CSV table of C-alpha atoms and ligand atoms in Angstrom, one decimal:
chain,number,residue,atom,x,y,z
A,1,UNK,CA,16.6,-10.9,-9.9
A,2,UNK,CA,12.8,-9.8,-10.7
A,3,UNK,CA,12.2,-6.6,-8.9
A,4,UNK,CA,10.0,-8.4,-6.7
A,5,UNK,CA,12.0,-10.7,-5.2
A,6,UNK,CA,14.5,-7.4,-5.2
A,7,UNK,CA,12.0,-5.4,-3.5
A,8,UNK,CA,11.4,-8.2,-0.9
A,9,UNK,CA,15.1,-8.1,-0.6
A,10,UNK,CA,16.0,-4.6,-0.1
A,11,UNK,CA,12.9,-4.4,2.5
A,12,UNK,CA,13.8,-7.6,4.1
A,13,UNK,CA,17.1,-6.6,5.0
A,14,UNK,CA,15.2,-3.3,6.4
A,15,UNK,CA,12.6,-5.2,8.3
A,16,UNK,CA,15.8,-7.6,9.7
A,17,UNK,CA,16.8,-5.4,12.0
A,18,UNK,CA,13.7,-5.0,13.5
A,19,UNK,CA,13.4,-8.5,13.4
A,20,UNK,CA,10.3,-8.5,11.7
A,21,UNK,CA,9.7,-11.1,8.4
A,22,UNK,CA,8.0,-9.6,5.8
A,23,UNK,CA,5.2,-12.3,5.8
A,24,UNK,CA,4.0,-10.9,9.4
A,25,UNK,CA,4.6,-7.2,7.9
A,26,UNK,CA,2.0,-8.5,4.9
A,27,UNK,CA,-0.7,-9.5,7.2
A,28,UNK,CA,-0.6,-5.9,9.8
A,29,UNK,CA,-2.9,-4.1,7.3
A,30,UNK,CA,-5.5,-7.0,7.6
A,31,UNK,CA,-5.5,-6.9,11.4
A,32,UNK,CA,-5.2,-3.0,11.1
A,33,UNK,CA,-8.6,-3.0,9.1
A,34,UNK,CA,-10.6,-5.5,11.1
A,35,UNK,CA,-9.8,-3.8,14.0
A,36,UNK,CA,-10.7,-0.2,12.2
A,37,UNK,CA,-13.9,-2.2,12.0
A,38,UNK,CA,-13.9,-3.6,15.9
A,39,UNK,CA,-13.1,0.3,17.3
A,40,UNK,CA,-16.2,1.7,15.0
A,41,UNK,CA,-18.4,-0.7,16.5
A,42,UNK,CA,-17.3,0.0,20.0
A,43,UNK,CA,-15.7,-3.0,20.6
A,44,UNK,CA,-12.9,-2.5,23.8
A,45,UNK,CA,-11.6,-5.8,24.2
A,46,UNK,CA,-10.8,-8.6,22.0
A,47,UNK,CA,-9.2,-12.3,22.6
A,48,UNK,CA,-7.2,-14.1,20.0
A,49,UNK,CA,-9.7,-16.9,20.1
A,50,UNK,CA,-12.9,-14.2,18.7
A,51,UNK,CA,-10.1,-12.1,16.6
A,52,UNK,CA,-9.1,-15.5,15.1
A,53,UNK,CA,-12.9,-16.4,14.5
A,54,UNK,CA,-13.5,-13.1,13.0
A,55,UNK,CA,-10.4,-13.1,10.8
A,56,UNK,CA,-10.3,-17.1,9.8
A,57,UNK,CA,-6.3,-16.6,10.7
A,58,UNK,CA,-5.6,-19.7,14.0
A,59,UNK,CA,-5.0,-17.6,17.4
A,60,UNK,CA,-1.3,-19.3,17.7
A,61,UNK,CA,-0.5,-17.3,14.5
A,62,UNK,CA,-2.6,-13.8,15.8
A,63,UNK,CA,-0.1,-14.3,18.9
A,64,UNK,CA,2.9,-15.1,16.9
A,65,UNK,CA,2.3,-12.1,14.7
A,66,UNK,CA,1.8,-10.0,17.9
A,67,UNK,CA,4.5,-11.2,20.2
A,68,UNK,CA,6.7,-9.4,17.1
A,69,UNK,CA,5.9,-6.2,18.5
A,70,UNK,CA,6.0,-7.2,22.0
A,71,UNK,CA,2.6,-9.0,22.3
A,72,UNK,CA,0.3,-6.4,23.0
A,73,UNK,CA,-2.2,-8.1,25.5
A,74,UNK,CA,-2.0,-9.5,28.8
A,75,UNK,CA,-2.9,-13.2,29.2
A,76,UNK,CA,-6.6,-14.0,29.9
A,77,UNK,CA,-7.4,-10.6,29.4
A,78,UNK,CA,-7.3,-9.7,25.7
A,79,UNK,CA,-6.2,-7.4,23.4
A,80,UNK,CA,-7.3,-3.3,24.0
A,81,UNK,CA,-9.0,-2.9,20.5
A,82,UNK,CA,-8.1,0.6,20.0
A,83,UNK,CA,-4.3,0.5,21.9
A,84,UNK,CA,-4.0,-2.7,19.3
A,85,UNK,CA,-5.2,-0.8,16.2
A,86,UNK,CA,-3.0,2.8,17.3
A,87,UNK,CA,-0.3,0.3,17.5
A,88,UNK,CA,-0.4,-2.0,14.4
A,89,UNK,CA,-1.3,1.9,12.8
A,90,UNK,CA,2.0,3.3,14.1
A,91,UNK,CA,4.0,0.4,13.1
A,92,UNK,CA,2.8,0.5,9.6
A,93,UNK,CA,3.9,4.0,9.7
A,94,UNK,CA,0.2,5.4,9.2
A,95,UNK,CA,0.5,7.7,11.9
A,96,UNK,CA,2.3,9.9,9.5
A,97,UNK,CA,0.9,11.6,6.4
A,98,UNK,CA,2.1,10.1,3.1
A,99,UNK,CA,2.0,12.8,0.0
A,100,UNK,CA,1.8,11.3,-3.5
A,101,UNK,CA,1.7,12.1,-6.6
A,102,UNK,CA,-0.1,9.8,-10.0
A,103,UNK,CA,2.3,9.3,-13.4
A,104,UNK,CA,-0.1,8.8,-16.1
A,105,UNK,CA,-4.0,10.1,-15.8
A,106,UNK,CA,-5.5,7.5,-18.1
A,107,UNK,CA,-8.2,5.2,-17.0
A,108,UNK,CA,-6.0,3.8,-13.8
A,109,UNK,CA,-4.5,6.8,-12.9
A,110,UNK,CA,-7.5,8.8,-12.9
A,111,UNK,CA,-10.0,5.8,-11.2
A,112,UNK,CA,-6.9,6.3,-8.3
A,113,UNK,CA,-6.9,9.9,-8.0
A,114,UNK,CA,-10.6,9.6,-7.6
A,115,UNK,CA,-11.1,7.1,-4.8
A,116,UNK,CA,-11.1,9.0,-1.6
A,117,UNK,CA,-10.5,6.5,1.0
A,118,UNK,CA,-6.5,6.7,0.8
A,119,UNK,CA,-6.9,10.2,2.3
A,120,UNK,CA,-8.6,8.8,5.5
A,121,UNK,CA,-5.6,6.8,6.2
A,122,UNK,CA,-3.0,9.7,5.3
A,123,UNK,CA,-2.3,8.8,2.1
A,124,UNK,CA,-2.8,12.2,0.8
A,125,UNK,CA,-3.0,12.8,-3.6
A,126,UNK,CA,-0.6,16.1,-4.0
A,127,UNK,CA,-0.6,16.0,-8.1
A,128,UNK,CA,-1.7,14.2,-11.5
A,129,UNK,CA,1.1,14.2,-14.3
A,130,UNK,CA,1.0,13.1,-18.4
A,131,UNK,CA,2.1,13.6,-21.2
A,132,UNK,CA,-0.8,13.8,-23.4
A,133,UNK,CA,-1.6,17.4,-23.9
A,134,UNK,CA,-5.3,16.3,-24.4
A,135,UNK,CA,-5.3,15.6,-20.9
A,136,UNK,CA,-3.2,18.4,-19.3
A,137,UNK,CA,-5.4,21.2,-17.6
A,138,UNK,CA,-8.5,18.5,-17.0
A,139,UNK,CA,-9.6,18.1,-13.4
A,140,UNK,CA,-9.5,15.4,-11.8
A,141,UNK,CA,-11.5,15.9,-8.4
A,142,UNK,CA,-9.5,18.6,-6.6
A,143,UNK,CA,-6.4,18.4,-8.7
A,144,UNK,CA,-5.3,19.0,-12.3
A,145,UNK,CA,-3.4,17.1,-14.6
A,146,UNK,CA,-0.3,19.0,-14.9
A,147,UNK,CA,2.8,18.4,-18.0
A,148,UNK,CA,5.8,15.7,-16.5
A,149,UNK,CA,7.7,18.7,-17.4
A,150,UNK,CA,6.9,20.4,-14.2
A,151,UNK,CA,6.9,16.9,-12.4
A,152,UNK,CA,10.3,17.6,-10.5
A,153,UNK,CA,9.3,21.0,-9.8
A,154,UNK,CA,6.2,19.3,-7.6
A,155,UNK,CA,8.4,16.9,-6.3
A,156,UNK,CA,10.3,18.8,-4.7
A,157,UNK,CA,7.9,21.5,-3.6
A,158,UNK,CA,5.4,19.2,-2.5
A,159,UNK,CA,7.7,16.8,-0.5
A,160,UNK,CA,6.7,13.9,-2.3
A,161,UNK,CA,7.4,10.5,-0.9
A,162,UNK,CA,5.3,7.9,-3.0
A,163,UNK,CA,4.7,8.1,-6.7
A,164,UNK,CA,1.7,5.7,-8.1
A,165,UNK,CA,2.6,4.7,-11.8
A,166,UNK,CA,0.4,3.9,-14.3
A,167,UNK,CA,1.8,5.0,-17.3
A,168,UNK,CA,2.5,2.0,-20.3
A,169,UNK,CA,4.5,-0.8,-19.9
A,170,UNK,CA,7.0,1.0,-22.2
A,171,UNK,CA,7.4,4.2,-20.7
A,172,UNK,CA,7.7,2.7,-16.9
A,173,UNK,CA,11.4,2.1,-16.4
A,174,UNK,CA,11.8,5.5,-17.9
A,175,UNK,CA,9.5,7.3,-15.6
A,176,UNK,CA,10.9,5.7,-12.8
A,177,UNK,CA,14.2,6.4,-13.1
A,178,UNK,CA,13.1,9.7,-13.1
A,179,UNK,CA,11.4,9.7,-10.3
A,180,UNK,CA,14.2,8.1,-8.1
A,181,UNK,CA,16.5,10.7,-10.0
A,182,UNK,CA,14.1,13.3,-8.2
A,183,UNK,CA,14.8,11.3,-4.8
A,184,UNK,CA,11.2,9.0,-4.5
A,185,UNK,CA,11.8,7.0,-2.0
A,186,UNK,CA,8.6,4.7,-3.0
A,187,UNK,CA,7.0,3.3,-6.4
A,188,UNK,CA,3.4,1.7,-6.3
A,189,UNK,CA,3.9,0.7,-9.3
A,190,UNK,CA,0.9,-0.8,-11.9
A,191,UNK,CA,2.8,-1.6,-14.9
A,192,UNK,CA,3.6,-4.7,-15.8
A,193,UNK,CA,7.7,-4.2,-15.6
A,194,UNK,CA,10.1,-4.6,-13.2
A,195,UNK,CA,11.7,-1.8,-11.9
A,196,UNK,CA,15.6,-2.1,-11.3
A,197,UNK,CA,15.8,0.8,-8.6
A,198,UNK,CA,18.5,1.6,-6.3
A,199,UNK,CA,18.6,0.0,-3.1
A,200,UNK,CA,16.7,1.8,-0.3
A,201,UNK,CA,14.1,2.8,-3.0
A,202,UNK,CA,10.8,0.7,-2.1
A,203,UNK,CA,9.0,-0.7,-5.4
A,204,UNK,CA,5.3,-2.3,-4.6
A,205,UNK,CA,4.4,-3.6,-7.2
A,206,UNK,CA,0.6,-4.6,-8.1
A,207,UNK,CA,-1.1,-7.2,-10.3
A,208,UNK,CA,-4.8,-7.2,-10.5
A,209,UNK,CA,-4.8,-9.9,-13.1
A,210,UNK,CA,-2.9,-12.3,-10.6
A,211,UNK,CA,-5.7,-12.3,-8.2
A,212,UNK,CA,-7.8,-12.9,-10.7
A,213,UNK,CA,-5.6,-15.6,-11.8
A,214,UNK,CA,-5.5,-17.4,-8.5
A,215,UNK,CA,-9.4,-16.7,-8.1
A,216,UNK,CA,-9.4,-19.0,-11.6
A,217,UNK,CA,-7.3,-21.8,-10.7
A,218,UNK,CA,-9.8,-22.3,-7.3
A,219,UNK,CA,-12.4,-22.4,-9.4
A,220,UNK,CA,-11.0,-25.0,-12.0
A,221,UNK,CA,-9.8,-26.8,-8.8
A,222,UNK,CA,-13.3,-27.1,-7.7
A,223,UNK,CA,-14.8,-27.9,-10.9
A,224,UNK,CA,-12.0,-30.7,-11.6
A,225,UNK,CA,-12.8,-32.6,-8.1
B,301,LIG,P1,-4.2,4.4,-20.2
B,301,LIG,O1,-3.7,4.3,-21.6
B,301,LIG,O2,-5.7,4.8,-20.0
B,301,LIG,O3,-3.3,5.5,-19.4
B,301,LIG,C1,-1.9,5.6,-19.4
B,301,LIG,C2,-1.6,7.1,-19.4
B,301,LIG,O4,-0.2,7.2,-19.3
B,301,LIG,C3,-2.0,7.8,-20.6
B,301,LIG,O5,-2.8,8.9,-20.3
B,301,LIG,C4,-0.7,8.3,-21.3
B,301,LIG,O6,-0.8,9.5,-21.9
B,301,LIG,C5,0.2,8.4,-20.0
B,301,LIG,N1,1.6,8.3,-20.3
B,301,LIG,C6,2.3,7.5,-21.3
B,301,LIG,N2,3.6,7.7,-21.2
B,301,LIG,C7,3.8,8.6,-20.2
B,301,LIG,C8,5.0,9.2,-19.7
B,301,LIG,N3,6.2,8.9,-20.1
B,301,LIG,N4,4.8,10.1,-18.6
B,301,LIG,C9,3.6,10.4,-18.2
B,301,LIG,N5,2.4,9.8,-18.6
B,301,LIG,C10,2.6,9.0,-19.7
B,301,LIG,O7,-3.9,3.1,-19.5
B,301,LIG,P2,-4.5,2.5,-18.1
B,301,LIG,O8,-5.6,1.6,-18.4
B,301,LIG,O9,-4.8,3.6,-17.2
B,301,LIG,O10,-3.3,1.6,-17.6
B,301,LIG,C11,-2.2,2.2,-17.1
B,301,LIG,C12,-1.1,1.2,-16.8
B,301,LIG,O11,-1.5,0.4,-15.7
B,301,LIG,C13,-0.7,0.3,-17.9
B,301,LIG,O12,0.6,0.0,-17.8
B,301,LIG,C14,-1.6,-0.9,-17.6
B,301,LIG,O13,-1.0,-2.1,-18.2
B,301,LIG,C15,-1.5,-0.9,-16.1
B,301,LIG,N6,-2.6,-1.6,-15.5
B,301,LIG,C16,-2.2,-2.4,-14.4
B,301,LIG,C17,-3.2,-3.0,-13.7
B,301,LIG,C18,-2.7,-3.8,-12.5
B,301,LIG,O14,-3.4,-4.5,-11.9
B,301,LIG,N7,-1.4,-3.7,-12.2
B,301,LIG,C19,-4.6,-2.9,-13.9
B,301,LIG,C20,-4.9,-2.1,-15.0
B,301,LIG,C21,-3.9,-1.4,-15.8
Protein backbone atom coordinates (compact mmCIF):
# COMPACT_ATOMS: atom_id res chain seq x y z
CA UNK A 1 0.00 0.00 0.00
CA UNK A 2 1.66 3.45 -1.05
CA UNK A 3 1.61 5.67 1.93
CA UNK A 4 -0.89 7.71 0.26
CA UNK A 5 -3.49 5.57 -0.16
CA UNK A 6 -2.24 4.50 3.66
CA UNK A 7 -2.52 7.92 4.73
CA UNK A 8 -6.06 8.30 3.16
CA UNK A 9 -6.75 5.16 5.05
CA UNK A 10 -5.68 5.78 8.48
CA UNK A 11 -7.42 9.34 8.19
CA UNK A 12 -10.44 7.90 6.55
CA UNK A 13 -11.16 5.68 9.18
CA UNK A 14 -10.64 8.94 11.48
CA UNK A 15 -12.89 11.12 9.51
CA UNK A 16 -15.59 7.95 9.45
CA UNK A 17 -16.74 8.53 12.65
CA UNK A 18 -17.51 11.82 12.04
CA UNK A 19 -18.99 10.83 9.02
CA UNK A 20 -17.10 13.06 7.01
CA UNK A 21 -15.32 11.62 3.43
CA UNK A 22 -12.12 12.91 2.93
CA UNK A 23 -13.02 14.38 -0.53
CA UNK A 24 -15.43 17.09 1.43
CA UNK A 25 -12.40 17.36 4.14
CA UNK A 26 -10.10 18.27 0.80
CA UNK A 27 -12.28 21.04 -0.38
CA UNK A 28 -12.85 23.04 3.51
CA UNK A 29 -9.57 24.92 3.02
CA UNK A 30 -10.89 26.32 -0.39
CA UNK A 31 -14.09 27.47 1.12
CA UNK A 32 -12.08 28.55 4.22
CA UNK A 33 -9.98 30.90 1.99
CA UNK A 34 -12.59 32.43 -0.20
CA UNK A 35 -14.48 33.22 2.64
CA UNK A 36 -11.10 34.67 4.46
CA UNK A 37 -11.42 36.78 1.36
CA UNK A 38 -15.53 37.49 1.64
CA UNK A 39 -15.06 38.62 5.69
CA UNK A 40 -11.99 41.16 4.56
CA UNK A 41 -14.16 42.71 2.14
CA UNK A 42 -17.05 43.05 4.46
CA UNK A 43 -19.18 40.72 3.00
CA UNK A 44 -22.01 39.48 5.84
CA UNK A 45 -24.12 37.26 3.95
CA UNK A 46 -23.59 34.92 1.16
CA UNK A 47 -25.99 32.40 -0.92
CA UNK A 48 -24.75 29.16 -2.42
CA UNK A 49 -25.84 30.46 -5.79
CA UNK A 50 -23.00 33.74 -5.51
CA UNK A 51 -20.53 31.33 -3.37
CA UNK A 52 -20.92 28.84 -6.23
CA UNK A 53 -20.30 31.69 -8.92
CA UNK A 54 -17.36 32.93 -7.02
CA UNK A 55 -15.88 29.49 -6.37
CA UNK A 56 -16.81 27.64 -9.96
CA UNK A 57 -17.95 24.57 -7.44
CA UNK A 58 -22.31 23.92 -8.42
CA UNK A 59 -24.46 25.14 -5.23
CA UNK A 60 -25.93 21.43 -4.79
CA UNK A 61 -22.27 20.40 -4.06
CA UNK A 62 -21.55 23.88 -1.66
CA UNK A 63 -24.78 22.45 0.20
CA UNK A 64 -23.84 18.92 0.22
CA UNK A 65 -20.41 19.86 1.58
CA UNK A 66 -22.15 22.01 4.21
CA UNK A 67 -25.11 19.92 5.35
CA UNK A 68 -21.82 17.60 6.63
CA UNK A 69 -21.41 19.90 9.36
CA UNK A 70 -25.02 20.48 9.88
CA UNK A 71 -25.64 22.95 7.01
CA UNK A 72 -24.80 26.18 8.28
CA UNK A 73 -27.42 28.52 6.75
CA UNK A 74 -31.02 28.90 6.84
CA UNK A 75 -33.00 28.55 3.55
CA UNK A 76 -33.49 31.70 1.55
CA UNK A 77 -31.37 33.50 3.74
CA UNK A 78 -27.78 32.57 3.26
CA UNK A 79 -24.82 31.69 4.71
CA UNK A 80 -23.27 34.26 7.80
CA UNK A 81 -19.83 34.82 6.03
CA UNK A 82 -17.91 35.09 9.15
CA UNK A 83 -20.08 32.28 11.45
CA UNK A 84 -19.36 30.14 8.03
CA UNK A 85 -15.51 30.89 7.92
CA UNK A 86 -15.10 30.54 12.21
CA UNK A 87 -16.80 27.39 11.55
CA UNK A 88 -15.18 25.64 8.47
CA UNK A 89 -11.79 27.32 10.66
CA UNK A 90 -12.70 25.33 13.75
CA UNK A 91 -13.41 22.18 11.90
CA UNK A 92 -10.16 22.20 10.15
CA UNK A 93 -8.77 22.53 13.56
CA UNK A 94 -7.21 26.10 12.89
CA UNK A 95 -8.60 27.54 15.87
CA UNK A 96 -5.60 25.96 17.60
CA UNK A 97 -2.02 26.80 17.22
CA UNK A 98 0.11 24.14 15.34
CA UNK A 99 4.09 24.26 16.37
CA UNK A 100 6.43 22.87 13.76
CA UNK A 101 9.58 22.20 13.19
CA UNK A 102 11.65 21.94 9.31
CA UNK A 103 14.16 18.57 8.74
CA UNK A 104 16.55 19.75 6.24
CA UNK A 105 17.40 23.73 5.62
CA UNK A 106 18.41 23.42 2.02
CA UNK A 107 16.74 25.37 -0.62
CA UNK A 108 13.02 23.93 0.34
CA UNK A 109 13.40 23.86 3.83
CA UNK A 110 14.72 27.24 4.06
CA UNK A 111 12.10 28.96 1.15
CA UNK A 112 9.46 27.29 3.95
CA UNK A 113 10.83 28.61 7.00
CA UNK A 114 10.80 31.97 5.31
CA UNK A 115 7.28 32.35 3.98
CA UNK A 116 5.39 33.98 6.78
CA UNK A 117 1.84 33.43 5.92
CA UNK A 118 1.56 29.85 7.85
CA UNK A 119 1.92 31.98 11.07
CA UNK A 120 -1.29 33.91 10.33
CA UNK A 121 -3.21 30.83 10.29
CA UNK A 122 -1.39 29.25 13.44
CA UNK A 123 0.87 27.30 11.94
CA UNK A 124 3.69 28.54 13.97
CA UNK A 125 7.87 27.62 12.76
CA UNK A 126 9.38 26.49 16.37
CA UNK A 127 12.99 25.19 14.78
CA UNK A 128 15.28 24.41 11.60
CA UNK A 129 17.35 21.15 11.81
CA UNK A 130 20.46 19.56 9.45
CA UNK A 131 23.02 17.83 9.28
CA UNK A 132 25.40 19.87 7.33
CA UNK A 133 27.58 21.66 9.79
CA UNK A 134 28.02 24.40 7.02
CA UNK A 135 24.60 25.25 7.71
CA UNK A 136 24.27 24.84 11.55
CA UNK A 137 24.29 28.31 13.42
CA UNK A 138 22.96 30.23 10.05
CA UNK A 139 19.70 32.27 10.53
CA UNK A 140 17.08 31.66 8.97
CA UNK A 141 14.58 34.68 9.74
CA UNK A 142 13.96 34.43 13.51
CA UNK A 143 15.35 30.96 13.92
CA UNK A 144 18.62 29.04 13.58
CA UNK A 145 19.49 26.04 12.09
CA UNK A 146 20.28 23.80 14.90
CA UNK A 147 22.33 20.01 14.72
CA UNK A 148 19.40 16.81 14.40
CA UNK A 149 21.35 15.94 17.33
CA UNK A 150 19.43 18.20 19.51
CA UNK A 151 16.21 17.57 17.41
CA UNK A 152 14.45 15.38 20.20
CA UNK A 153 15.51 17.63 22.72
CA UNK A 154 13.22 20.45 20.77
CA UNK A 155 10.70 18.13 20.24
CA UNK A 156 9.88 17.60 23.29
CA UNK A 157 10.48 21.02 24.75
CA UNK A 158 8.82 22.71 22.22
CA UNK A 159 5.61 20.51 21.95
CA UNK A 160 5.94 19.82 18.48
CA UNK A 161 3.08 18.40 16.57
CA UNK A 162 3.96 18.70 12.75
CA UNK A 163 7.46 18.13 11.29
CA UNK A 164 7.89 19.52 7.53
CA UNK A 165 10.56 17.19 5.71
CA UNK A 166 12.70 18.18 3.17
CA UNK A 167 15.65 16.37 3.57
CA UNK A 168 16.76 13.77 0.33
CA UNK A 169 14.96 11.10 -0.83
CA UNK A 170 17.46 8.79 0.89
CA UNK A 171 17.59 10.04 4.17
CA UNK A 172 13.48 10.43 4.54
CA UNK A 173 12.37 7.13 5.84
CA UNK A 174 15.18 7.56 8.31
CA UNK A 175 14.24 10.87 9.60
CA UNK A 176 10.86 9.98 9.87
CA UNK A 177 11.10 7.19 11.80
CA UNK A 178 12.78 9.27 14.08
CA UNK A 179 10.51 11.70 14.32
CA UNK A 180 7.51 9.30 15.11
CA UNK A 181 10.05 7.62 17.50
CA UNK A 182 9.97 11.19 19.20
CA UNK A 183 5.95 10.96 19.14
CA UNK A 184 5.14 13.37 15.79
CA UNK A 185 1.93 12.93 15.28
CA UNK A 186 2.14 14.67 11.62
CA UNK A 187 4.65 14.57 8.56
CA UNK A 188 4.24 17.20 5.67
CA UNK A 189 6.42 15.46 3.90
CA UNK A 190 8.34 16.75 0.41
CA UNK A 191 10.42 13.91 -0.45
CA UNK A 192 9.61 11.80 -2.96
CA UNK A 193 9.19 8.47 -0.63
CA UNK A 194 6.54 6.90 1.00
CA UNK A 195 6.56 6.87 4.44
CA UNK A 196 5.37 3.54 6.19
CA UNK A 197 4.33 5.23 9.66
CA UNK A 198 2.30 3.77 12.39
CA UNK A 199 -1.23 4.12 12.25
CA UNK A 200 -2.55 7.36 13.93
CA UNK A 201 0.58 9.09 12.55
CA UNK A 202 -0.84 11.62 9.69
CA UNK A 203 1.68 11.67 6.59
CA UNK A 204 0.72 14.59 3.83
CA UNK A 205 2.45 14.18 1.41
CA UNK A 206 3.29 16.87 -1.44
CA UNK A 207 4.28 16.77 -5.10
CA UNK A 208 4.85 20.04 -6.84
CA UNK A 209 5.94 18.27 -9.99
CA UNK A 210 2.38 16.44 -10.20
CA UNK A 211 0.58 19.75 -10.53
CA UNK A 212 2.80 20.61 -12.87
CA UNK A 213 2.21 17.36 -14.51
CA UNK A 214 -1.47 17.70 -14.72
CA UNK A 215 -1.03 21.44 -15.81
CA UNK A 216 0.98 19.54 -18.89
CA UNK A 217 -1.38 17.03 -19.89
CA UNK A 218 -4.31 20.15 -20.19
CA UNK A 219 -2.14 21.76 -22.26
CA UNK A 220 -1.26 18.74 -24.74
CA UNK A 221 -5.12 18.06 -24.46
CA UNK A 222 -5.77 21.37 -25.81
CA UNK A 223 -3.12 21.42 -28.32
CA UNK A 224 -4.12 17.78 -29.60
CA UNK A 225 -7.98 18.91 -30.21
P1 LIG B 1 18.66 20.57 -0.65
O1 LIG B 1 19.76 19.61 -1.02
O2 LIG B 1 18.86 22.02 -0.94
O3 LIG B 1 18.33 20.41 0.92
C1 LIG B 1 18.29 19.19 1.60
C2 LIG B 1 18.89 19.43 3.00
O4 LIG B 1 18.67 18.27 3.79
C3 LIG B 1 20.39 19.67 2.97
O5 LIG B 1 20.70 20.89 3.61
C4 LIG B 1 20.97 18.46 3.69
O6 LIG B 1 22.14 18.76 4.41
C5 LIG B 1 19.82 18.09 4.59
N1 LIG B 1 19.87 16.71 5.07
C6 LIG B 1 20.27 15.59 4.41
N2 LIG B 1 20.14 14.50 5.19
C7 LIG B 1 19.63 14.93 6.38
C8 LIG B 1 19.28 14.29 7.58
N3 LIG B 1 19.42 12.97 7.74
N4 LIG B 1 18.81 15.04 8.59
C9 LIG B 1 18.67 16.37 8.46
N5 LIG B 1 19.00 17.06 7.33
C10 LIG B 1 19.47 16.33 6.30
O7 LIG B 1 17.37 20.02 -1.35
P2 LIG B 1 15.99 20.80 -1.62
O8 LIG B 1 15.99 21.33 -2.98
O9 LIG B 1 15.73 21.72 -0.49
O10 LIG B 1 14.96 19.60 -1.58
C11 LIG B 1 14.69 18.94 -0.36
C12 LIG B 1 13.81 17.73 -0.58
O11 LIG B 1 12.55 18.14 -1.07
C13 LIG B 1 14.35 16.73 -1.61
O12 LIG B 1 13.96 15.44 -1.21
C14 LIG B 1 13.62 17.13 -2.89
O13 LIG B 1 13.51 16.09 -3.80
C15 LIG B 1 12.30 17.53 -2.31
N6 LIG B 1 11.52 18.47 -3.13
C16 LIG B 1 10.22 18.20 -3.20
C17 LIG B 1 9.37 19.03 -3.86
C18 LIG B 1 7.93 18.68 -3.86
O14 LIG B 1 7.15 19.29 -4.54
N7 LIG B 1 7.55 17.68 -3.12
C19 LIG B 1 9.85 20.25 -4.52
C20 LIG B 1 11.25 20.47 -4.34
C21 LIG B 1 12.06 19.59 -3.66
Amino acid sequence: MSADSKDKTVRGVAMEGKGISQAVIGRLPRYFRYLGELKDEGVERISSQDLSGLMQVTASQIRQDFNNFGGFGQQGYGYNVEYLYEEIGRILGLDKQHHLIIIGAGNLGQALANYMDFEKRGFIMRGIFDINPALIGRKVRAMTVESMELLERRIRENEIDIAVLTVPKGSAVGVADRLVACGIRAIWNFAHVDLDVPEGVQVENVHLLDSLMKLSYNISCCEER
